[in-house]
Amino acid sequence: MLPYSNSSLSTEASEFLLNCFVRSPSWQHWLSLPLSLLFLLAMGANTTLLITIQLEASLHEPMYYLLSLLSLLDMVLCLTVIPKVLAIFWFDLRTISFSACFLQMFIMNNFLSMESCTFLVMAYDRYVAICKPLHYPSIITNQFVSRALVFILARNTFLTAPIPILSARLHYCGRNIIENCICANLSVSKLSCGNITLNKIYQLFLAWTLLGSDLILIFLSYIFILRAVLRLNTRETAAKALSTCGSHFILILFFSTILLVFVFTHLAKKKVSPDIPVLLNVLHHVIPAALNPIVYGVRTQEIKQGIWKLLRKGSDSRKQLYSCCSPRRILKITIEKQGLRCRNKVLIFFLFLPSDMNCAVSSYSEAHPSSYHSMVSWQRQRIKMYNLSSC
């Protein structure tokens, strides 16, 4: 293991040391709790949204499939970045291996651009819904979503793969302290002993061609949407049309605002503390992920109804379970569902129940012949059956 210093060594670095907030180390203490809560909120809210879309048949539509893709990308970005940052804050586990660092770099660049491209496809979906409503069912189909998914994966994987490759091919001759909480491309590349001009040029090219073009096309689509809405006759129709795009536009603002602030503070690093871009880079991986499902869940009526349906189903199933707690009903349902047949035989059931009822003895002659279905296992109940051959 190499010593954690920036001194020039003759050996090549085999691992890196993530040094968060060089000039403001106290930030780690008051950031750990809010960051943990945001991480739990992001994972819980996105998981709830994915389960709701999966189980609710009314949400099996292209718009919600794209929203599921966005939730998956958010969860992967969170799991790639935030656990390592929290490990640094809580346990001072700052070391990261060479391969893990470049894998994190690839996932961050790839999934961030995939998220931007997903926003672009969702903006096109809203454009067709508002500007060409009669053609929407024939244009935005499941086949369209499949093609969009292939395009998102192919474009962003192909264009972002050179970033970690260019960084990994550099020679790291001893300097192994990354002044960042994550393995950002330029933060890692500047530790090398070689020329990183190509890395900087490609990073800048990629940022403007992928993220920049996506944001420009997204805002152009909303200009067309706004123009189409202003042509509507009634105010109620215009308000309804805008409400269908409101959730998506709010998410775009979250995504683009933090990204643009991060870019400008990074460019003006002589005027601001170098820890500010590091903080914004970390928050950009968790704040949109936490807010995206909440905004859609609050503003989209279909998702709210789907979540309430699932909650009611769970509540109803628990009520049905607790309503079957009388000994006679338990005995009858158990015998019928198990398909037990007995003629002139005695079945003795010992039911160990949570209340003061310790056991019940009952005989049942000739169970219904049509009941051969498996019974749902009864929690905290054990049944012992004794077949008395003498009967």
XYZ file of C-alpha atoms in Angstrom:
391
model
C 0.000 0.000 0.000
C 1.288 3.412 -0.915
C 1.607 6.149 1.653
C -1.109 8.789 1.469
C 0.839 11.765 0.360
C 1.209 13.847 -2.743
C 4.937 13.408 -2.849
C 6.353 12.091 -6.089
C 7.259 8.426 -5.878
C 8.959 6.105 -8.292
C 6.275 3.425 -7.977
C 2.931 3.604 -9.708
C -0.209 4.205 -7.610
C -2.412 1.139 -7.153
C -5.161 2.853 -5.144
C -6.439 6.332 -4.435
C -7.369 8.295 -1.356
C -10.548 10.393 -1.478
C -10.036 13.608 0.477
C -13.385 15.387 0.859
C -13.573 19.076 1.696
C -9.895 19.864 2.017
C -10.445 23.411 3.285
C -13.642 22.732 5.247
C -13.304 19.315 6.922
C -15.981 20.199 9.487
C -18.590 19.991 6.711
C -18.446 16.212 6.971
C -20.028 16.265 10.448
C -23.119 18.328 9.665
C -23.534 16.887 6.155
C -23.618 13.202 7.186
C -27.142 13.193 8.677
C -28.930 15.197 5.921
C -27.138 13.176 3.260
C -28.173 9.912 4.941
C -31.803 11.025 5.117
C -31.774 12.118 1.472
C -30.269 8.766 0.471
C -32.934 6.790 2.372
C -35.653 9.013 0.938
C -34.347 8.536 -2.595
C -34.146 4.758 -2.306
C -37.512 4.384 -0.551
C -39.438 6.755 -2.827
C -38.038 5.280 -6.055
C -38.657 1.724 -4.843
C -42.268 2.614 -3.978
C -42.756 4.190 -7.389
C -41.312 1.162 -9.216
C -43.484 -1.278 -7.234
C -46.596 0.834 -7.844
C -46.011 0.996 -11.602
C -45.257 -2.730 -11.704
C -48.341 -3.868 -9.768
C -50.932 -1.337 -10.957
C -52.241 -2.340 -14.388
C -53.544 1.164 -15.179
C -49.952 2.482 -15.075
C -48.663 0.092 -17.753
C -48.298 2.887 -20.297
C -45.265 4.344 -22.146
C -45.156 7.491 -20.016
C -44.832 5.484 -16.808
C -42.321 3.077 -18.352
C -40.073 6.088 -19.000
C -40.617 7.215 -15.422
C -39.575 3.733 -14.228
C -36.391 4.029 -16.273
C -35.680 7.402 -14.661
C -36.156 5.892 -11.183
C -33.778 3.028 -11.983
C -31.101 5.441 -13.195
C -31.509 7.555 -10.058
C -31.135 4.524 -7.804
C -27.993 3.311 -9.588
C -26.399 6.775 -9.357
C -27.246 6.987 -5.643
C -25.873 3.532 -4.895
C -22.693 4.286 -6.857
C -21.832 7.531 -5.068
C -23.601 8.068 -1.724
C -22.625 4.899 0.236
C -18.932 5.582 -0.386
C -19.340 9.234 0.629
C -21.116 8.215 3.847
C -18.376 5.651 4.559
C -15.860 8.501 4.329
C -17.934 10.739 6.617
C -18.678 8.100 9.253
C -15.742 5.674 9.250
C -12.996 7.608 7.434
C -12.792 4.846 4.782
C -11.161 7.042 2.167
C -9.254 4.450 0.173
C -10.619 3.255 -3.163
C -8.960 0.778 -5.490
C -7.756 1.659 -8.967
C -10.418 -0.450 -10.727
C -13.262 0.636 -8.414
C -12.417 4.286 -9.006
C -12.609 4.029 -12.785
C -15.737 1.865 -12.581
C -17.401 4.576 -10.496
C -16.225 7.162 -13.027
C -17.804 5.210 -15.900
C -21.139 4.663 -14.107
C -21.415 8.323 -13.082
C -20.720 9.676 -16.567
C -22.778 7.038 -18.345
C -25.883 7.114 -16.148
C -25.866 10.902 -15.801
C -25.989 11.276 -19.582
C -28.592 8.475 -19.782
C -30.738 10.402 -17.309
C -30.434 13.534 -19.445
C -31.422 11.550 -22.533
C -34.408 10.058 -20.672
C -35.591 13.575 -19.851
C -35.342 14.365 -23.568
C -37.498 11.363 -24.511
C -40.024 12.308 -21.810
C -40.120 15.860 -23.184
C -40.885 14.467 -26.639
C -43.642 12.356 -25.086
C -45.220 15.497 -23.569
C -44.768 17.399 -26.856
C -46.721 14.747 -28.780
C -49.388 14.570 -26.052
C -50.019 18.338 -26.179
C -49.270 19.296 -29.782
C -50.468 16.130 -31.558
C -53.002 14.528 -29.191
C -54.847 12.599 -31.921
C -51.633 10.917 -33.066
C -50.337 10.200 -29.543
C -51.593 6.553 -29.306
C -50.016 5.695 -32.655
C -46.677 7.470 -32.031
C -45.957 6.840 -28.337
C -46.282 3.071 -28.113
C -44.492 0.292 -26.258
C -42.394 -0.227 -29.384
C -41.392 3.454 -29.236
C -40.278 2.997 -25.611
C -38.211 -0.066 -26.564
C -36.480 1.819 -29.366
C -35.887 4.806 -27.085
C -34.325 2.508 -24.487
C -31.942 1.030 -27.062
C -31.022 4.526 -28.244
C -30.393 5.742 -24.683
C -28.168 2.778 -23.848
C -26.227 2.770 -27.143
C -25.612 6.516 -27.457
C -24.462 7.132 -23.922
C -22.468 3.942 -23.390
C -20.604 4.415 -26.676
C -19.785 8.087 -26.047
C -18.961 7.927 -22.321
C -16.834 4.752 -22.385
C -13.680 6.628 -23.560
C -13.703 8.815 -20.405
C -12.501 6.140 -17.932
C -10.382 4.523 -20.662
C -8.471 7.756 -21.293
C -7.993 8.275 -17.556
C -6.951 4.677 -16.866
C -4.268 4.687 -19.573
C -2.439 7.576 -17.869
C 0.610 6.917 -15.729
C 0.020 7.639 -12.027
C 3.489 7.878 -10.549
C 2.783 8.203 -6.826
C 0.349 11.063 -6.294
C -2.778 9.309 -5.105
C -4.835 11.858 -3.127
C -8.031 12.860 -4.983
C -9.324 16.163 -3.679
C -12.911 15.110 -4.132
C -15.509 12.798 -2.570
C -15.919 10.852 -5.803
C -13.741 9.744 -8.706
C -14.499 12.637 -11.049
C -12.601 12.500 -14.321
C -10.558 15.690 -14.043
C -9.927 15.234 -10.302
C -8.327 11.860 -11.011
C -6.568 12.756 -14.260
C -4.654 15.686 -12.815
C -2.821 13.262 -10.479
C -1.086 11.620 -13.416
C 2.406 12.397 -14.623
C 1.357 12.546 -18.283
C -0.437 14.993 -20.521
C -4.177 15.258 -19.784
C -5.104 17.716 -22.544
C -7.007 15.044 -24.463
C -8.998 14.162 -21.335
C -10.009 17.791 -20.791
C -10.989 18.313 -24.426
C -13.069 15.139 -24.596
C -14.777 15.904 -21.255
C -15.726 19.384 -22.480
C -16.843 18.054 -25.860
C -19.001 15.400 -24.235
C -20.585 17.803 -21.762
C -21.742 20.176 -24.494
C -22.694 17.582 -27.108
C -24.660 15.291 -24.757
C -25.955 17.293 -21.810
C -25.951 20.624 -23.618
C -27.803 19.379 -26.697
C -30.307 17.468 -24.551
C -31.155 20.539 -22.480
C -31.483 22.731 -25.589
C -33.856 20.254 -27.252
C -35.863 19.867 -24.035
C -36.421 23.600 -23.687
C -37.238 23.884 -27.399
C -39.925 21.231 -26.956
C -41.420 23.215 -24.080
C -41.440 26.366 -26.194
C -43.560 24.500 -28.763
C -45.758 23.130 -25.972
C -46.275 26.607 -24.512
C -47.132 27.996 -27.934
C -49.681 25.215 -28.482
C -51.221 25.781 -25.029
C -51.630 29.519 -25.635
C -53.661 28.734 -28.751
C -56.228 26.737 -26.791
C -59.665 28.303 -26.519
C -60.584 27.826 -22.865
C -58.532 28.580 -19.791
C -59.455 25.262 -18.156
C -58.130 23.271 -21.107
C -54.888 25.250 -21.073
C -54.468 24.704 -17.320
C -55.042 20.972 -17.723
C -52.522 20.782 -20.559
C -49.902 22.606 -18.523
C -50.516 20.418 -15.471
C -49.642 17.311 -17.493
C -46.227 18.830 -18.220
C -45.686 20.498 -14.839
C -44.114 17.509 -13.087
C -41.662 16.844 -15.889
C -40.687 20.501 -16.175
C -40.029 20.739 -12.417
C -37.709 17.710 -12.627
C -35.877 19.291 -15.552
C -35.345 22.431 -13.474
C -33.938 20.384 -10.573
C -31.612 18.485 -12.866
C -30.386 21.419 -14.960
C -30.131 23.999 -12.166
C -27.782 21.962 -9.975
C -25.784 20.906 -13.031
C -25.387 24.462 -14.322
C -24.461 25.807 -10.878
C -21.843 23.070 -10.580
C -20.390 23.923 -14.013
C -20.208 27.663 -13.343
C -18.678 27.265 -9.886
C -16.122 24.862 -11.337
C -15.205 27.401 -14.006
C -14.989 30.200 -11.439
C -12.997 28.190 -8.917
C -10.654 31.114 -8.261
C -13.558 33.132 -6.841
C -15.243 30.413 -4.778
C -14.000 27.809 -2.348
C -12.888 24.591 -4.091
C -15.103 22.653 -1.684
C -18.266 24.191 -3.182
C -18.044 22.279 -6.519
C -17.308 19.090 -4.558
C -20.434 19.594 -2.440
C -22.591 20.373 -5.474
C -21.264 17.317 -7.287
C -22.299 15.077 -4.382
C -25.714 16.711 -3.968
C -26.399 16.426 -7.688
C -26.378 12.636 -7.329
C -28.942 12.514 -4.496
C -31.253 15.566 -4.544
C -32.852 14.928 -7.980
C -33.112 11.217 -7.123
C -35.001 12.049 -3.912
C -37.278 14.675 -5.458
C -38.161 13.006 -8.779
C -40.571 10.326 -7.443
C -42.042 12.727 -4.868
C -42.870 15.365 -7.486
C -44.448 12.795 -9.785
C -46.267 11.117 -6.905
C -47.739 14.395 -5.651
C -48.632 15.951 -9.013
C -49.719 12.877 -11.003
C -53.204 11.722 -10.068
C -52.805 8.235 -11.557
C -49.717 7.485 -9.468
C -51.394 8.755 -6.301
C -54.386 6.546 -6.963
C -52.117 3.563 -7.648
C -50.269 4.016 -4.352
C -53.541 4.337 -2.408
C -54.902 1.200 -4.091
C -51.854 -0.789 -3.011
C -52.150 0.549 0.531
C -55.847 -0.343 0.663
C -55.155 -3.831 -0.653
C -52.598 -4.390 2.103
C -55.020 -3.055 4.718
C -57.891 -5.225 3.451
C -55.760 -8.372 3.432
C -54.730 -7.766 7.053
C -58.366 -7.230 8.054
C -59.384 -10.482 6.384
C -56.615 -12.332 8.200
C -57.556 -10.949 11.609
C -61.267 -11.593 11.031
C -60.642 -15.357 10.877
C -59.409 -15.764 14.433
C -62.303 -17.634 16.082
C -61.465 -21.309 16.815
C -64.526 -22.676 15.005
C -63.832 -20.660 11.853
C -60.137 -21.582 11.913
C -61.020 -25.278 12.199
C -63.578 -25.158 9.396
C -61.472 -23.147 6.932
C -58.342 -25.183 7.673
C -60.085 -28.489 7.009
C -61.796 -27.228 3.853
C -58.718 -25.574 2.343
C -56.407 -28.456 3.144
C -58.803 -30.829 1.385
C -58.816 -33.255 4.292
C -61.375 -36.046 3.957
C -62.429 -38.034 6.916
C -65.452 -40.241 7.353
C -66.076 -41.660 10.822
C -62.735 -40.310 11.945
C -61.833 -37.810 14.585
C -59.360 -34.973 14.003
C -57.906 -33.381 17.082
C -56.472 -29.907 16.498
C -54.251 -28.196 19.001
C -54.316 -24.516 18.106
C -51.672 -22.418 19.791
C -53.168 -18.936 19.521
C -51.825 -15.569 20.762
C -54.886 -15.007 23.000
C -56.044 -16.939 26.048
C -57.466 -19.726 23.864
C -55.014 -22.582 24.274
C -56.628 -25.403 22.381
C -59.814 -26.543 20.732
C -61.024 -30.022 20.001
C -63.482 -30.642 17.227
C -64.664 -33.448 15.037
C -65.609 -32.933 11.466
C -67.239 -35.666 9.423
C -66.970 -35.727 5.671
C -65.239 -32.579 4.461
C -66.346 -30.989 1.193
C -64.968 -33.083 -1.685
C -64.216 -30.128 -3.983
C -61.707 -28.422 -1.702
C -58.213 -29.512 -2.718
C -56.471 -26.121 -2.619
C -53.494 -25.157 -0.512
C -54.126 -23.048 2.567
C -52.245 -19.875 3.385
C -49.943 -20.655 6.286
C -51.390 -19.416 9.561
C -48.970 -17.261 11.488
C -48.314 -18.309 15.060
C -50.601 -21.347 14.826
C -49.466 -24.945 14.932
C -51.819 -27.761 14.097
C -51.241 -31.355 15.136
C -53.572 -33.920 13.670
C -54.042 -37.389 15.112
C -55.903 -39.929 12.964
C -57.588 -42.368 15.333
C -57.714 -45.682 13.471
C -60.058 -47.181 16.006
C -62.889 -44.893 14.882
